[in-house]
Each structure stands twice: as C-alpha cells, then as structure tokens.
C-alpha positions as a Python dict, from the first residue, in 0.01 Angstrom:
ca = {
    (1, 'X'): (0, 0, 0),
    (2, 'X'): (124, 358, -106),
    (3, 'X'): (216, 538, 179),
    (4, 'X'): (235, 950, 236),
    (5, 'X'): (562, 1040, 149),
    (6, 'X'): (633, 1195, 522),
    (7, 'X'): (531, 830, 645),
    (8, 'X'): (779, 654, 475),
    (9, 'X'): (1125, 699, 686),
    (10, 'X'): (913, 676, 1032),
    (11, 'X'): (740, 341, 891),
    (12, 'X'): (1048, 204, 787),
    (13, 'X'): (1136, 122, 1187),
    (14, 'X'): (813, 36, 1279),
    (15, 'X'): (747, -238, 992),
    (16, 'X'): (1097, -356, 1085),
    (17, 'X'): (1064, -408, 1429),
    (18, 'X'): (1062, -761, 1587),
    (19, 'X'): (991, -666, 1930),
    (20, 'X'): (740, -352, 2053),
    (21, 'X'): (778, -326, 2417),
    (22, 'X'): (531, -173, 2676),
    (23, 'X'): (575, 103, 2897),
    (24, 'X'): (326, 265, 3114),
    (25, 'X'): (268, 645, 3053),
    (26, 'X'): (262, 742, 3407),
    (27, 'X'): (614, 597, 3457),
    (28, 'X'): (863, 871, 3274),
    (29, 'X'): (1136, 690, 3407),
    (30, 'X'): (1098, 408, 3268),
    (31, 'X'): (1078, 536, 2906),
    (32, 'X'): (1506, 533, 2912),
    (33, 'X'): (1510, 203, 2982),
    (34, 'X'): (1291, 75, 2775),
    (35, 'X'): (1453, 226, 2459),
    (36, 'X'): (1776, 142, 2569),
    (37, 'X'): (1662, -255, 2614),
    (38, 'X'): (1712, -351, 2257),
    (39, 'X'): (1317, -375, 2155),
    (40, 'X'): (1270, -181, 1805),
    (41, 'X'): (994, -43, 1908),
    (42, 'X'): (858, 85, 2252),
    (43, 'X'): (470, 143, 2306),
    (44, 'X'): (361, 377, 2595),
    (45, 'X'): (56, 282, 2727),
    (46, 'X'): (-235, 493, 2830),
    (47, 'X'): (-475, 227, 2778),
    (48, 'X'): (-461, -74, 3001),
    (49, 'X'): (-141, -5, 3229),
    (50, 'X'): (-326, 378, 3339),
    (51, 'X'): (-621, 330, 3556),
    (52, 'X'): (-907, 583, 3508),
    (53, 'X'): (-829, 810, 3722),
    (54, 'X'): (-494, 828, 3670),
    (55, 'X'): (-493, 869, 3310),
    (56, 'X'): (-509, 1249, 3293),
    (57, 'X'): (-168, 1332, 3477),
    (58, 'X'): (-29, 1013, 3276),
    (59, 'X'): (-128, 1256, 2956),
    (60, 'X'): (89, 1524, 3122),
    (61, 'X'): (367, 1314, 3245),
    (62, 'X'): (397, 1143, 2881),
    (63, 'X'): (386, 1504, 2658),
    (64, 'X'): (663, 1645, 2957),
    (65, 'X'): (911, 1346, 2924),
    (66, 'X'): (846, 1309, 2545),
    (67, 'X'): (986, 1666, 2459),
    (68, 'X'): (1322, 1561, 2623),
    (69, 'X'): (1359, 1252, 2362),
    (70, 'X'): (1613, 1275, 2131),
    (71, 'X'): (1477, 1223, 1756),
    (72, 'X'): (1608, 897, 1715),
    (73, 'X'): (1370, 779, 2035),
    (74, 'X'): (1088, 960, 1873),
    (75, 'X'): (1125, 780, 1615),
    (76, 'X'): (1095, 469, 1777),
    (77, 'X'): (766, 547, 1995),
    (78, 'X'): (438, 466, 1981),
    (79, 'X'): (188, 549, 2186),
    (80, 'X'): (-111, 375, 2264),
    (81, 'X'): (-446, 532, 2316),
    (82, 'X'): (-789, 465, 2459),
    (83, 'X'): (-1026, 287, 2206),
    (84, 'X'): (-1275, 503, 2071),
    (85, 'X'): (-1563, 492, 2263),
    (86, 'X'): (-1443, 564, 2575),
    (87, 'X'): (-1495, 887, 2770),
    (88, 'X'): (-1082, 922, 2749),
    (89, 'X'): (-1053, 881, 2372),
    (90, 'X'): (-1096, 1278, 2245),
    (91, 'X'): (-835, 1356, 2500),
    (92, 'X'): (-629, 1134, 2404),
    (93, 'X'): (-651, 1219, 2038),
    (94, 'X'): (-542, 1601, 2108),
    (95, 'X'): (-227, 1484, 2253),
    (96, 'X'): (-146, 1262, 2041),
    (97, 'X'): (-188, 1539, 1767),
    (98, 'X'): (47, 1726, 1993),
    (99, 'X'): (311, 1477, 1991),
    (100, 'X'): (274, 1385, 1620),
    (101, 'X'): (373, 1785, 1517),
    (102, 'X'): (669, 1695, 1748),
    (103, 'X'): (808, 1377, 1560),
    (104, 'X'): (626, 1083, 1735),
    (105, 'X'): (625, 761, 1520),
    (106, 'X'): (293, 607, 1561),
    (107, 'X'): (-17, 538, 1756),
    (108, 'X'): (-163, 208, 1865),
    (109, 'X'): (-541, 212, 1789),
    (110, 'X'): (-669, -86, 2065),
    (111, 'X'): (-1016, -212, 1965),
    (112, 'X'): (-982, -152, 1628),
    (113, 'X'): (-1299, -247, 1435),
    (114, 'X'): (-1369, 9, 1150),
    (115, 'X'): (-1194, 232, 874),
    (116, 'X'): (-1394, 489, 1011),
    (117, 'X'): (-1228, 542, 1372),
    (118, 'X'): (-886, 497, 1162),
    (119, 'X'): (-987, 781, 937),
    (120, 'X'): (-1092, 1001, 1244),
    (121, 'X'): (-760, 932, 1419),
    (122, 'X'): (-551, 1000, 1094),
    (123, 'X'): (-730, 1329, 1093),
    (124, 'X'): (-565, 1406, 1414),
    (125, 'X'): (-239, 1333, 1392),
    (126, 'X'): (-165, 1416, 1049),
    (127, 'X'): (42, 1196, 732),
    (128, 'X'): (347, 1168, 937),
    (129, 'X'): (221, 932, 1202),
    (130, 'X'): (164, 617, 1107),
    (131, 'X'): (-116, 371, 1256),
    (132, 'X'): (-95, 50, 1422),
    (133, 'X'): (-459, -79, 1547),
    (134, 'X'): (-520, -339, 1703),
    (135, 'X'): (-757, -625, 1662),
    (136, 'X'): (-905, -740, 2009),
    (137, 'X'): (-1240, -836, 1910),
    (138, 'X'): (-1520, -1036, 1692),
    (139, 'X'): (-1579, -706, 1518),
    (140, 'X'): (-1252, -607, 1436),
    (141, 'X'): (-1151, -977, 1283),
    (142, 'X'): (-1462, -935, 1082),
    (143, 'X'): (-1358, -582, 948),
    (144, 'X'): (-957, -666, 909),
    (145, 'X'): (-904, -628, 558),
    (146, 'X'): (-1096, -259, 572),
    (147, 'X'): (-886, -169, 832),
    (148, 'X'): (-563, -319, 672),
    (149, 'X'): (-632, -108, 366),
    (150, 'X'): (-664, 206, 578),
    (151, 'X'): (-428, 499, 473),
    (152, 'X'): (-125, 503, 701),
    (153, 'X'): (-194, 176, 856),
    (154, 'X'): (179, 42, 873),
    (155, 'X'): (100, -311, 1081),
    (156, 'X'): (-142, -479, 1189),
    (157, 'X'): (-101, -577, 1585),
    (158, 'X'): (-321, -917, 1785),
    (159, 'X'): (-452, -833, 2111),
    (160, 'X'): (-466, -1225, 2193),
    (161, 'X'): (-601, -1169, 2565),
    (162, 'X'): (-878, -953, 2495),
    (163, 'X'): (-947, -1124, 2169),
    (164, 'X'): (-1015, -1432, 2406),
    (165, 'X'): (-1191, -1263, 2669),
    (166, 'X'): (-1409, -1083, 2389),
    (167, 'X'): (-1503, -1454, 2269),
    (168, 'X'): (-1505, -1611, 2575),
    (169, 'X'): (-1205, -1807, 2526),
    (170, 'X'): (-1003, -2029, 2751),
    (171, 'X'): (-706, -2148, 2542),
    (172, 'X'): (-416, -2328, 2646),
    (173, 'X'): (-100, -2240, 2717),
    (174, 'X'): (-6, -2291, 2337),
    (175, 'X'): (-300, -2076, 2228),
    (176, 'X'): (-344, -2313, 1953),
    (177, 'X'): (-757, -2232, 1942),
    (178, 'X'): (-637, -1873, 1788),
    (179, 'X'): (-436, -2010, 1525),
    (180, 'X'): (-726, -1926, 1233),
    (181, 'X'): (-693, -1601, 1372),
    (182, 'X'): (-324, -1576, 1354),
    (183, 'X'): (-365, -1653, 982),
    (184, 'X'): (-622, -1417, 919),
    (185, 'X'): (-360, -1140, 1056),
    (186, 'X'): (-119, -1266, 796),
    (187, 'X'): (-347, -1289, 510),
    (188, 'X'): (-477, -958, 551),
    (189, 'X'): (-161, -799, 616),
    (190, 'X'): (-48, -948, 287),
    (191, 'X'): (-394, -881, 42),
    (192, 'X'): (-323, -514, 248),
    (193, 'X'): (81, -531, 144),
    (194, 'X'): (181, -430, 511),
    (195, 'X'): (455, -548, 669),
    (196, 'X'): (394, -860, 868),
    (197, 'X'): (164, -821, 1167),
    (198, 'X'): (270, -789, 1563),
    (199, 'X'): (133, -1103, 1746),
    (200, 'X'): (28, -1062, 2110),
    (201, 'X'): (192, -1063, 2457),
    (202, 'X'): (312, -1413, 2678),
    (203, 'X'): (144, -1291, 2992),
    (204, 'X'): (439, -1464, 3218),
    (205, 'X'): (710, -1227, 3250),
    (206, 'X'): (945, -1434, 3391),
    (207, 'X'): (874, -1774, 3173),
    (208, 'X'): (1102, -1716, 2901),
    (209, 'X'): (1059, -2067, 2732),
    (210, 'X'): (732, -1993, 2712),
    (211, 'X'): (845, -1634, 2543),
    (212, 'X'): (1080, -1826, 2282),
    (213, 'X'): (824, -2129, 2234),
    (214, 'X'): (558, -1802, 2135),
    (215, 'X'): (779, -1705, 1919),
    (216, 'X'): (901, -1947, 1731),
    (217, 'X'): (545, -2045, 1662),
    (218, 'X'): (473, -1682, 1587),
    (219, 'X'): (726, -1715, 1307),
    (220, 'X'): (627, -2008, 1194),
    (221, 'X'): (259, -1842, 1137),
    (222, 'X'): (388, -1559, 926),
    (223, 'X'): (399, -1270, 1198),
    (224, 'X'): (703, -1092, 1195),
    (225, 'X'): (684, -921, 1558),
    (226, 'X'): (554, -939, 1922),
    (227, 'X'): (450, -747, 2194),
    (228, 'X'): (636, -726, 2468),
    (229, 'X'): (542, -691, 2835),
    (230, 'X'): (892, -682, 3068),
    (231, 'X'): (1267, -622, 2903),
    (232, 'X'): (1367, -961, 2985),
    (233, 'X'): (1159, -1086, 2690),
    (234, 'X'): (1299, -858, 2424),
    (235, 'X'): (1602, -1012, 2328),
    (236, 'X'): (1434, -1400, 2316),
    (237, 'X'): (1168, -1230, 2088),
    (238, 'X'): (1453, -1066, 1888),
    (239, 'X'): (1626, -1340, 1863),
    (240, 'X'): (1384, -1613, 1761),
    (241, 'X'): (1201, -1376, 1478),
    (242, 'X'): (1554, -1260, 1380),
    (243, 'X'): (1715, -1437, 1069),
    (244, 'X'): (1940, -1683, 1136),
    (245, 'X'): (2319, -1700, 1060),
    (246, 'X'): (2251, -1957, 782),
    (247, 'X'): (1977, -1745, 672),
    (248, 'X'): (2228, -1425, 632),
    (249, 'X'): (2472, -1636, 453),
    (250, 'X'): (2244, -1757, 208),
    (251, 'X'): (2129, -1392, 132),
    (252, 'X'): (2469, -1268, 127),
    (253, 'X'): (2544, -1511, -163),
    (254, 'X'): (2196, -1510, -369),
    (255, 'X'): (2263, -1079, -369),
    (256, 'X'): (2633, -1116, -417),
    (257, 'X'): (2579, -1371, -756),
    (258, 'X'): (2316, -1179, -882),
    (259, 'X'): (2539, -880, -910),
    (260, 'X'): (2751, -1082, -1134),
    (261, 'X'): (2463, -1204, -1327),
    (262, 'X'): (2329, -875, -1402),
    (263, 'X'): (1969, -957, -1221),
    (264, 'X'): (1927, -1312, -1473),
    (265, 'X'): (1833, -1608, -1360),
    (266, 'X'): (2089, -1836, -1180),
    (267, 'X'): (2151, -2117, -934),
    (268, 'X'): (2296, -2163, -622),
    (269, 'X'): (2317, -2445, -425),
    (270, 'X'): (2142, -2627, -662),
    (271, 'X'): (1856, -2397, -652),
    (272, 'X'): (1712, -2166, -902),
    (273, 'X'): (1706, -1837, -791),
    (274, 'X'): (1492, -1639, -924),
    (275, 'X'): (1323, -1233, -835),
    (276, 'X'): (1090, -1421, -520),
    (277, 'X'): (1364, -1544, -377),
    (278, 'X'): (1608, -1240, -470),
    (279, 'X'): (1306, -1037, -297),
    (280, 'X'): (1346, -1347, 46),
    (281, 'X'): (1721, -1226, 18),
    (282, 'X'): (1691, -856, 35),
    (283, 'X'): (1461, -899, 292),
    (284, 'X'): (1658, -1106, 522),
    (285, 'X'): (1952, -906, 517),
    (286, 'X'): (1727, -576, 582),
    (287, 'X'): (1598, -772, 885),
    (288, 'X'): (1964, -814, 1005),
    (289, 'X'): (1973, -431, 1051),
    (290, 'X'): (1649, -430, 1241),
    (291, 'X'): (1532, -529, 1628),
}
C-alpha cells in the first residue's frame, strides 16, 4: 500500500521491528530504559497499564518526558491510546496530535474495528504518524481487511487476551484455538501489502521458554513481531524472529551472484534463484539491521 511520502522513513522502523515493548505512561522513568533494552519499538501505554483516574496526569507526564527525547527515540515510539468509545478517547486524540507535530512515530489504535475510527484518528495526527490498530475483538476480525487497507496503517497488531476474553475463550498455554486467527492477521496484512503483523503478549514475565516457544510459533505463522510486556523478553523475541546465521549467509550469496549475473536467472546451491527469492534475500539481510 502507497504510503504519504512523510510516512515513509518513520514506517520504515516500525514495519521492521521484531519486538514492541510496553511502557506505562505514568512511569517517565521508565521510558530510558525501555529504549535502551534492545526492543525496536517501545509502546507507551495509556490504555490498560493507566487506571481511570490516573490517566489524565499520565497525559501530562507522557507530553513532559516526550519533549526531552532525542529524535532517534521519537522515532521509535508509539503510543497507545484509549479505544474510541471511551470517555478518554478525544483527549487522548489532542495529545497525540500534539506529539505527532513533534516527531512521534505512531499510535496504537486498541479495539480496532472500523476504517472509520482509523480515518478520524488519521485526521488528528496528520500523514506523518503512522497507525498500528489493534484487533481485540469479533468485530474487528470481521472488518480486518478494511482496516488493513486504511491509509497510514503500517501493521497490523493481535490483542490475543482480549481477543479471548471478547469470545469467551479459555485457550491453552499454546494458544493453539487462535491459530485461524493468527492466519487471518497474515493474510490480511499481505492482500493489504503491510509489513507482517505484531502477534500478542506471553502474559508470564518471567517464563522465558514460554516467550521463545511463542515465538518461534509466531514465526512459523507468518507474523514478523511481538508485543512485549517486561525487558527480559525482548532479546528471546529478537532473537527467535531474527534471521538466522545460515539465513544471512544464504542472502549474502543469492545478492552477491546476482550482481555478477546482471539480475538473470541463476543457481545456487542447486537452486534456481529467481526475483521471489532475490526479494526473500533482500529482505533477510534488511531484517539483520532491524530489532
């Protein structure tokens, strides 16, 4: 999907990133910490982690710390509001049209279930900020593709807990019953041509198997990223949705011997290499740069 031209450079992190890491709005100092803790995105939360009536001074604690990022950390933050709806959602839509003037990358749109509250939030923060909803519930799985095609949508992001307690779900631990929804993410991040969408959180911050086992099967479903809910899960996520050294040494040949064939048709390793798999290598190697 065509993208405004001020969106490109800011998207370019955000459809890169293997790990977007949460950070509640009302804790300033924790913003340092969680840029500095290797996820390639961070999300500050005035949603879930803000309770109602903290959320106001959370809005003034967020727009005082934000003006002391530098613009490389504003490029990597996302914010994520209250859904629309909800008595906090027009305040958090001025601030966020604050913040956007001032270089922020994105917002996180949580209960995402029509083009039309994507089209009223791109109104407020203007081209440069790009959009992330998420989809949480019955309605917003039956409207994906709509809001997948939405201007400035960069990625598409699975709220897997309230997605189950919107269904009244009970998965496992392997979360195998939201599988179909999994590939719905991917196949209308694809139709969409998005990057490849965020799965959800492991809710046990201290169970990393269970982090890397989530991953790995989030990879193996097509999703490129998670969310993230304590640093100590960032660099398993990185690492399992990161290419792997056989991976980069593949694409480092495939790009390397089509330089020498002038973009024709070869093989390599017995293989025939062709533009797809040209495309898999320039890819790879462009995930190499990117957390």
């Amino acid at each position: 999907m065509s993208q405004p031209d001020g969106l490109h450079e800011v998207a370019s992190v955000l459809t890169l990133a293997r790990s977007f890491l949460f950070v509640p709005a009302n804790r300033p100092e924790r913003y340092a910490k969680a840029l500095a803790s290797g996820a390639g995105a961070v999300i500050i939360d005035l949603e879930d982690a803000i309770g109602p009536e903290q959320k106001p001074a959370a809005r003034v604690q967020l727009e005082e710390s934000f003006a002391l990022l530098g613009v490389a950390d504003r490029d990597r933050v996302v914010i994520r509001i209250n859904a629309a709806g909800t008595v906090w959602h027009a305040d958090d839509l001025a601030l966020v049209g604050k913040l956007a003037h001032q270089g922020l990358a994105g917002v996180v749109l949580p209960k995402a279930e029509s083009p039309g509250q994507l089209a009223h939030l791109a109104a407020s923060v203007g081209q440069a900020c790009a959009l992330l909803p998420m989809i949480e519930t019955a309605a917003g799985l039956a409207a994906i593709d709509d809001i997948a095609r939405s201007p400035q949508v960069a990625r598409l992001l699975f709220g897997n807990l309230d997605f189950q307690a919107d269904l009244g779900m009970a998965c496992g631990p392997d979360e195998a019953e939201l599988q179909p929804v999994r590939l719905a993410l991917v196949m209308a991040s694809r139709r969409a041509g998005l990057a490849t969408a965020v799965d959800g959180v492991t809710p046990g911050t201290g169970d990393l198997a269970q982090v890397q086992a989530d991953a790995e099967r989030s990879r193996r479903s097509g999703l490129g990223a998670r969310l993230c809910i304590h640093p100590q899960q960032v660099p398993v996520v990185n690492a399992a949705l990161g290419p792997t050294a056989a991976e980069i040494d593949w694409a480092s040949r495939v790009l390397a011997q089509s330089s020498l064939t002038g973009g024709s048709v070869f093989t390599l390793d017995g293989r025939m290499v062709d533009e797809p798999l040209l495309r898999k290598a320039r890819h790879v190697l462009a995930q190499q740069q990117f957390v």
